[in-house]
Short mmCIF file of C-alpha atoms in Angstrom, two decimals:
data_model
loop_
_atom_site.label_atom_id
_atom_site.label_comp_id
_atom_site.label_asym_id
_atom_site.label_seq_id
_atom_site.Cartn_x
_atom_site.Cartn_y
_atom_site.Cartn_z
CA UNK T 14 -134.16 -5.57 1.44
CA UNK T 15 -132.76 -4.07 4.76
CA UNK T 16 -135.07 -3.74 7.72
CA UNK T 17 -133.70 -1.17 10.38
CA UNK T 18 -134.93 -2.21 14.08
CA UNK T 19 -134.51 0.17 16.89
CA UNK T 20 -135.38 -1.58 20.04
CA UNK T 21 -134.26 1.15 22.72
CA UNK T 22 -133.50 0.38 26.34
CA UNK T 23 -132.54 -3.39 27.19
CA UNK T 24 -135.62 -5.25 27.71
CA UNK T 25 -135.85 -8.95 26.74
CA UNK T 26 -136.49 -9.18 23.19
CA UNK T 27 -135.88 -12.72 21.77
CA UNK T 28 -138.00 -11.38 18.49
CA UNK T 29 -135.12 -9.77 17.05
CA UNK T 30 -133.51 -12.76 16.59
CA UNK T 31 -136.08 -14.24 14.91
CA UNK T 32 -136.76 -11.64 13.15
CA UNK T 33 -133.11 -11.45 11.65
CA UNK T 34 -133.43 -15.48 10.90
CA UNK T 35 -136.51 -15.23 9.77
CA UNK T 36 -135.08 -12.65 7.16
CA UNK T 37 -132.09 -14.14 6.12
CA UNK T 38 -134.45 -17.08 5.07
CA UNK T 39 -136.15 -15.11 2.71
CA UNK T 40 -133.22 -13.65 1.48
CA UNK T 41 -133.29 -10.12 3.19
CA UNK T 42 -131.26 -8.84 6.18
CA UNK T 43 -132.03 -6.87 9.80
CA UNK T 44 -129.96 -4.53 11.15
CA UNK T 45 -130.36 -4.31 14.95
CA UNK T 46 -129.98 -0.67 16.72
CA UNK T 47 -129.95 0.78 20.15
CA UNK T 48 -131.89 4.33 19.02
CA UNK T 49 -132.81 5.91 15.45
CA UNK T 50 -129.79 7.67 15.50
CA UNK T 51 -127.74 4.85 13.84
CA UNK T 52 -130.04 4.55 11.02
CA UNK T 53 -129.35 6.09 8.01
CA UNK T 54 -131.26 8.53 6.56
CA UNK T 55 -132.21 6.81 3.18
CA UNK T 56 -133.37 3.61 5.27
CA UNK T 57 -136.35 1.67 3.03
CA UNK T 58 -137.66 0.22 6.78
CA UNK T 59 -137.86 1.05 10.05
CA UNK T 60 -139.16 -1.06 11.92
CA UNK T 61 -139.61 0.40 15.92
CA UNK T 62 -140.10 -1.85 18.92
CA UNK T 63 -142.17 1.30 20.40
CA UNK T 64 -141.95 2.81 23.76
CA UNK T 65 -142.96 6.41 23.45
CA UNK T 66 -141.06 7.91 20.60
CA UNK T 67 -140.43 11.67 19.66
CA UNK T 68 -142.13 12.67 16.26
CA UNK T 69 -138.68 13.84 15.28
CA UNK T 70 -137.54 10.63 15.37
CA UNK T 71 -139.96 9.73 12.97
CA UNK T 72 -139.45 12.57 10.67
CA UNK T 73 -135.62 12.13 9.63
CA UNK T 74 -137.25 8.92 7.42
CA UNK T 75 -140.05 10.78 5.59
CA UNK T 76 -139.41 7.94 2.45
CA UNK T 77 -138.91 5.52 4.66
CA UNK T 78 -141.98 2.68 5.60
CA UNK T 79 -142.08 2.80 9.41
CA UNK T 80 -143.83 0.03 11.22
CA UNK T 81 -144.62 0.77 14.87
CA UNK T 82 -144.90 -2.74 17.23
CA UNK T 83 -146.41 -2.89 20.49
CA UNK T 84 -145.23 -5.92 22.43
CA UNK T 85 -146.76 -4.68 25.31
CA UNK T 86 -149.12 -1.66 26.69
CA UNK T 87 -147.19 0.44 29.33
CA UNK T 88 -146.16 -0.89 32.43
CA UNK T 89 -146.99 0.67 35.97
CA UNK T 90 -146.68 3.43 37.64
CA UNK T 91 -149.28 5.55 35.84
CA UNK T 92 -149.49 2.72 33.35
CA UNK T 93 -152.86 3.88 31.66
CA UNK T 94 -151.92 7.81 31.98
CA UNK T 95 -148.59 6.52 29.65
CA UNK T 96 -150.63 4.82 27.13
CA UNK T 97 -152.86 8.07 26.87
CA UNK T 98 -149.64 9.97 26.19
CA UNK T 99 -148.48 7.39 23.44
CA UNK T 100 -151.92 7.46 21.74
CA UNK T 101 -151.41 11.19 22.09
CA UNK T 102 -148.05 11.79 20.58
CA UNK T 103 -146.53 9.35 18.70
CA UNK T 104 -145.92 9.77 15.22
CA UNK T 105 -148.02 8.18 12.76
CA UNK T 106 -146.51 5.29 11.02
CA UNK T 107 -147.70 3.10 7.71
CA UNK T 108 -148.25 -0.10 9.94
CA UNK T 109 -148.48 -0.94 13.40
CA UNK T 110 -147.98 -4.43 15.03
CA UNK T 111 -149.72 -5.32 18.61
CA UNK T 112 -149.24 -8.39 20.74
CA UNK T 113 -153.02 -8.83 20.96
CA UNK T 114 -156.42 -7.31 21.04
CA UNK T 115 -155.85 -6.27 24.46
CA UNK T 116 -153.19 -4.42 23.90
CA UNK T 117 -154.58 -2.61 20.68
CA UNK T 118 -157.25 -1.88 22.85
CA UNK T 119 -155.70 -0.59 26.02
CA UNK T 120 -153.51 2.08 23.05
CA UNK T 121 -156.42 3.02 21.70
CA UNK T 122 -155.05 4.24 18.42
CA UNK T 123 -158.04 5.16 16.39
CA UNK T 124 -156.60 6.71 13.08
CA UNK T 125 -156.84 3.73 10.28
CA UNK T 126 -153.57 3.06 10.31
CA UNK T 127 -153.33 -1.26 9.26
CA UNK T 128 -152.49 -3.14 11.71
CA UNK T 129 -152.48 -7.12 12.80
CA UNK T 130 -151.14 -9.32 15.46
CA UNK T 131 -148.03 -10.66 16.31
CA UNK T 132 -147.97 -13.18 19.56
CA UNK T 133 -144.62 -14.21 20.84
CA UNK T 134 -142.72 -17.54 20.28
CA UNK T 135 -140.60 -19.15 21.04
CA UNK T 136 -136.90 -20.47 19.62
CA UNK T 137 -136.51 -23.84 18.51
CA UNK T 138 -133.75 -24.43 20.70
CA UNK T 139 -136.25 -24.76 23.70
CA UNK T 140 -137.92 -27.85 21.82
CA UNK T 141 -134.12 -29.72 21.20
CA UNK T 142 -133.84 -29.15 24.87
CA UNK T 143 -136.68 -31.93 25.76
CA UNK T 144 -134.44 -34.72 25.11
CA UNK T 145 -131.54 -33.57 27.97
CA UNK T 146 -130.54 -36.59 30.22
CA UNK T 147 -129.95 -36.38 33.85
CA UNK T 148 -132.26 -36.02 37.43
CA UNK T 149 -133.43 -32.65 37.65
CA UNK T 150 -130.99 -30.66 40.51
CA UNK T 151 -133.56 -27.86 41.68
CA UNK T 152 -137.16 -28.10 42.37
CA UNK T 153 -138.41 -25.00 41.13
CA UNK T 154 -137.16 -22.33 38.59
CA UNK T 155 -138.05 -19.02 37.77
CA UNK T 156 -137.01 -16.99 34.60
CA UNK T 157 -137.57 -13.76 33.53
CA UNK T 158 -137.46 -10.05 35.04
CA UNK T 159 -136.11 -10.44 38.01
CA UNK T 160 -137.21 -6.65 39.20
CA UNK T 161 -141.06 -8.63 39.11
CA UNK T 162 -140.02 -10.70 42.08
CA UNK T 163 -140.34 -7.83 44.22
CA UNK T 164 -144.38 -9.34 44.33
CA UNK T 165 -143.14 -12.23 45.53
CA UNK T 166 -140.72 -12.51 47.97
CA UNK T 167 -143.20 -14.24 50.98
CA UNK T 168 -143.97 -16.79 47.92
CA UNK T 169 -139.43 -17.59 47.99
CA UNK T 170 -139.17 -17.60 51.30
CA UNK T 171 -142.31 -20.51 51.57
CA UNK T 172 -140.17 -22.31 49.03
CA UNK T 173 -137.25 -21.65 51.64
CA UNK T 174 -139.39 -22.91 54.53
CA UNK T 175 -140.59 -26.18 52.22
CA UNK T 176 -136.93 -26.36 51.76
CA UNK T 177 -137.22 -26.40 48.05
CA UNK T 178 -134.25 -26.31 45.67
CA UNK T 179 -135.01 -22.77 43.82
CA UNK T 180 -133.20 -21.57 40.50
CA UNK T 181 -133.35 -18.19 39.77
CA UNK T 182 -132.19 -17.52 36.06
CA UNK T 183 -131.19 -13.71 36.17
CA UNK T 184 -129.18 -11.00 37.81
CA UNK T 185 -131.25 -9.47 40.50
CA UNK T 186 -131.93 -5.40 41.29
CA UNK T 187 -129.85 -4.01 43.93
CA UNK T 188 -133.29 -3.68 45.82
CA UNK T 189 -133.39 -7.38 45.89
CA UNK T 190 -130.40 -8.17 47.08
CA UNK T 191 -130.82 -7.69 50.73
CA UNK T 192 -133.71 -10.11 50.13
CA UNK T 193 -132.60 -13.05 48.52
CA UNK T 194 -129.29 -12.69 51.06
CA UNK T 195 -131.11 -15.34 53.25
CA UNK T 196 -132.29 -17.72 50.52
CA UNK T 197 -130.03 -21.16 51.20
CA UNK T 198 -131.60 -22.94 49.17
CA UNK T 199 -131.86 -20.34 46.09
CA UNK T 200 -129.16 -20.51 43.37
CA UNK T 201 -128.53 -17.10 41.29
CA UNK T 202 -126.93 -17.48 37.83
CA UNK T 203 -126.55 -13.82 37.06
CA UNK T 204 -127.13 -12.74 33.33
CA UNK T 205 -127.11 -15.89 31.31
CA UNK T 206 -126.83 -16.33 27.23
CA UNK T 207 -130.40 -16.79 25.72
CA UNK T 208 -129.16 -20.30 24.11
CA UNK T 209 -127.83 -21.59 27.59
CA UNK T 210 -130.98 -21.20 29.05
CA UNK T 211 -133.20 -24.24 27.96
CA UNK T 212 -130.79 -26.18 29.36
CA UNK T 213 -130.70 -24.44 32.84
CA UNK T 214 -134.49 -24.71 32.94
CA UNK T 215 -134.36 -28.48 32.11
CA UNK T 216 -132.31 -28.52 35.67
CA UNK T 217 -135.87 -28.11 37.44
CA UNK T 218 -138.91 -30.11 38.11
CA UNK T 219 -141.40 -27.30 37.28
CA UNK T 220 -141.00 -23.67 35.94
CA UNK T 221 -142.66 -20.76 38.38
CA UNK T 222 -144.88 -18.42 36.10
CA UNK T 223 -144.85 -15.43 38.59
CA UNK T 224 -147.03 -12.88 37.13
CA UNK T 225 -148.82 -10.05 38.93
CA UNK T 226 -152.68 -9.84 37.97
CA UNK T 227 -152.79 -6.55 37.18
CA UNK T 228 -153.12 -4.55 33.96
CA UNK T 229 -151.15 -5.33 31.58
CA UNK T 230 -149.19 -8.24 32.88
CA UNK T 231 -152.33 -9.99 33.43
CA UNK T 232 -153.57 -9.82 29.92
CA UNK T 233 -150.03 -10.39 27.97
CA UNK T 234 -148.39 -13.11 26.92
CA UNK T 235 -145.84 -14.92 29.56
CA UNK T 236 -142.82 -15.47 27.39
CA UNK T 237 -141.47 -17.74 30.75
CA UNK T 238 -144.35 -19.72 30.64
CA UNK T 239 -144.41 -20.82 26.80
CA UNK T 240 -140.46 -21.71 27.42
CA UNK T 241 -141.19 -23.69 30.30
CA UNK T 242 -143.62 -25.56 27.97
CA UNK T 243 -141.18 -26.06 25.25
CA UNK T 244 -138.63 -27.50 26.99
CA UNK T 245 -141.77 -29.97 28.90
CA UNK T 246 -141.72 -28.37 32.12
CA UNK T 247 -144.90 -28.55 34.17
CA UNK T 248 -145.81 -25.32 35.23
CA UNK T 249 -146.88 -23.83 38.54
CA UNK T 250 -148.37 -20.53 38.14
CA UNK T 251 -150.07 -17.41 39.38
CA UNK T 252 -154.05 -17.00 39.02
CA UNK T 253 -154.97 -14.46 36.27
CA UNK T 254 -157.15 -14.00 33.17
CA UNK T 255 -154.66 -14.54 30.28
CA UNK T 256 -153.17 -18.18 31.78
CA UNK T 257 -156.75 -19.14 32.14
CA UNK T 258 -157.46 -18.32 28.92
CA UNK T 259 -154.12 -19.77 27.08
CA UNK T 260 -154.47 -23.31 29.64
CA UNK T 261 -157.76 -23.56 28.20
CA UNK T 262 -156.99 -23.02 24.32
CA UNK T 263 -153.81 -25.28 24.56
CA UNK T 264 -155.94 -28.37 26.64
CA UNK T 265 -152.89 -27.29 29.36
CA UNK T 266 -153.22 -27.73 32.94
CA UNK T 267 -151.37 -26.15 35.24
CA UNK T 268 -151.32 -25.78 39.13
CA UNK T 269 -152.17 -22.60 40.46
CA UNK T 270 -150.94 -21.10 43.44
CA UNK T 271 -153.01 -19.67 46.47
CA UNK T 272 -153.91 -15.99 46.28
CA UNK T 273 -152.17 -13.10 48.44
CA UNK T 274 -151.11 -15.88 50.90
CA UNK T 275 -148.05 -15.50 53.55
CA UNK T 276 -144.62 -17.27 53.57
CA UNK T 277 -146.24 -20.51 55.61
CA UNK T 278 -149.36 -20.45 53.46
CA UNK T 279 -146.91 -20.61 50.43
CA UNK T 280 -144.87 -23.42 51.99
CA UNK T 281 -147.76 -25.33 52.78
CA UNK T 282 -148.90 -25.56 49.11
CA UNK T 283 -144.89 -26.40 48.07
CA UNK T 284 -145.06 -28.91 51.07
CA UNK T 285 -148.37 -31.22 49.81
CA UNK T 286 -147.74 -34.13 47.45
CA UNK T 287 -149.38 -33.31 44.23
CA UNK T 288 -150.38 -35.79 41.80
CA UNK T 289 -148.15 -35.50 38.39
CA UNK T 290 -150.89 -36.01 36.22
CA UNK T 291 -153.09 -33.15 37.72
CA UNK T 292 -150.22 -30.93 35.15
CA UNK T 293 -150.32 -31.31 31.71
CA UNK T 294 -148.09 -29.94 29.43
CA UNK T 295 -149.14 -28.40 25.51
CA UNK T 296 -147.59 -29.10 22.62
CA UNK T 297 -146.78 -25.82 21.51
CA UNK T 298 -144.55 -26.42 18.58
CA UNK T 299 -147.13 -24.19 16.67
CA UNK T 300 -145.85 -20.97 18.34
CA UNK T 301 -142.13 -22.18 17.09
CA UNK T 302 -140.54 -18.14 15.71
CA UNK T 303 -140.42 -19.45 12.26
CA UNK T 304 -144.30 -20.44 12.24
CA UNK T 305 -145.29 -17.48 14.28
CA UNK T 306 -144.01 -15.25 11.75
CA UNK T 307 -144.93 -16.67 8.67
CA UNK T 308 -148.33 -16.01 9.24
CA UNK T 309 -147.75 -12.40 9.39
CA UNK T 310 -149.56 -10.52 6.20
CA UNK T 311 -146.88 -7.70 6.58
CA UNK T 312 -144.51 -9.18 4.68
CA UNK T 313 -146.44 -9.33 1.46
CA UNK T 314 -147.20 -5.51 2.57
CA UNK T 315 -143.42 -5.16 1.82
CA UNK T 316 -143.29 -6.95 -1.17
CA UNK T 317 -140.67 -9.90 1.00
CA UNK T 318 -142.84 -12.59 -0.04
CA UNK T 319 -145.74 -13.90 -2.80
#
């Protein structure tokens, strides 16, 4: 079997990947696109990585199984007035995925479609990475969207201040720039392959999980924060209801910083000696892609496995 995805815009998605390998396990294929337009009209599966989608879209494939997944709810401004909209328009499909009850919730679909879960994982490559030799270079490093660190600059300029060693794995938003211009002691790599990056993260002594706590960052999975894990980074993090919640299901524990503090608050905290074992790091070789997926009952749905 061929599964169409149509991911849309150019968000981080290391799913398709695994989705693809996953596949090509079982003996099926994935076929990646940027919009529906690409996929042909007799297409068995599509498989949408949903923003908010026309109903025309939709309609081109009216043999085809269409499975609607929701990685995330909407993101601000007028977050909750977008999800309304979704709930309101988009087309109905034969399955939908969610990353979790919250975000099933926050959607609000209410029309019987079946649905499950599907949590992010995380590639294997991030476990081989545990073993790399060598004295870490930087003190702290931060992946992900680099558009979020517009939250935090006071919190890089106390590592500046504490004269911490910062990597920042990323190309930043022209907004930014002007920002990080007076960051010595940050390092910039730009856009970076997603297989070189366990490797730049093992170049730190702890991974920064800088997450706002607001909806729905603060009830979503940190895809940063599992890599750090996987590649045995401790982690120092932000203080919001879903890292509580995944330190305490994992027996993780991670340092948390100081809440709406200024640049010398924030250098203060980078400054004082913390003991090592006060950070413990999970084992999370349970949330591995290939295990993540496996459990999902939508393949026997589509006939791809017993």
């Amino acid at each position: 079997m061929l599964i169409h995805y149509v991911r849309g815009g150019d968000a981080y998605l290391p799913e398709l990947a695994a989705y693809a390998a996953y596949l090509e396990n079982l003996g099926h294929q994935a076929q990646i696109h940027r919009d529906g337009t690409s996929v042909p009209g007799d297409a068995a599966v599509v498989w949408w990585l949903c923003g908010r989608m026309p109903r025309s879209a939709a309609r081109r494939f009216p043999h085809a199984f269409q499975v609607h997944e929701y990685a995330s709810a909407s993101v601000p401004p007028w977050a909750w007035l977008k999800d309304r909209a979704k709930r309101a328009s988009q087309p109905r499909p034969q399955y939908r995925l969610f990353q979790n009850a919250w975000v099933r919730a926050r959607l609000g679909f209410a029309d019987g479609v079946p649905c499950e879960f599907r949590d992010m994982g995380i590639a294997p490559v991030f476990f081989a990475a545990q073993d790399t030799p060598g004295a870490p270079e930087f003190d702290a490093v931060y992946l992900g969207d680099m558009r979020r660190l517009r939250h935090f600059i006071p919190l890089l300029q106390g590592l500046e201040q504490a004269g911490l060693r910062t990597l920042l794995i990323g190309a930043p938003p022209p907004e930014l720039r002007a920002a990080f211009a007076p960051l010595r002691h940050a390092t910039l790599t730009g856009r970076v392959p997603h297989d070189a990056v366990p490797g730049l993260l093992r170049r730190a002594r702890f991974g920064l999980n800088l997450v706002p706590n607001q909806a729905p960052y603060h009830q979503q999975t940190s895809t940063k924060l599992l890599e750090y894990c996987a590649v045995g980074l401790p982690v120092v993090s932000t203080d919001y209801p879903w890292v509580r919640a995944f330190a305490q299901e994992h027996g993780a524990r991670f340092a948390f910083l100081p809440r709406q503090a200024n640049a010398t608050q924030y250098a203060r905290f980078f400054s004082t000696p913390r003991d090592p074992a006060a950070c413990t790091v999970p084992d999370l070789r349970a949330l591995a892609w290939p295990r993540v997926l496996e459990r999902l009952a939508l393949w026997r749905t589509l006939g791809l496995c017993p």
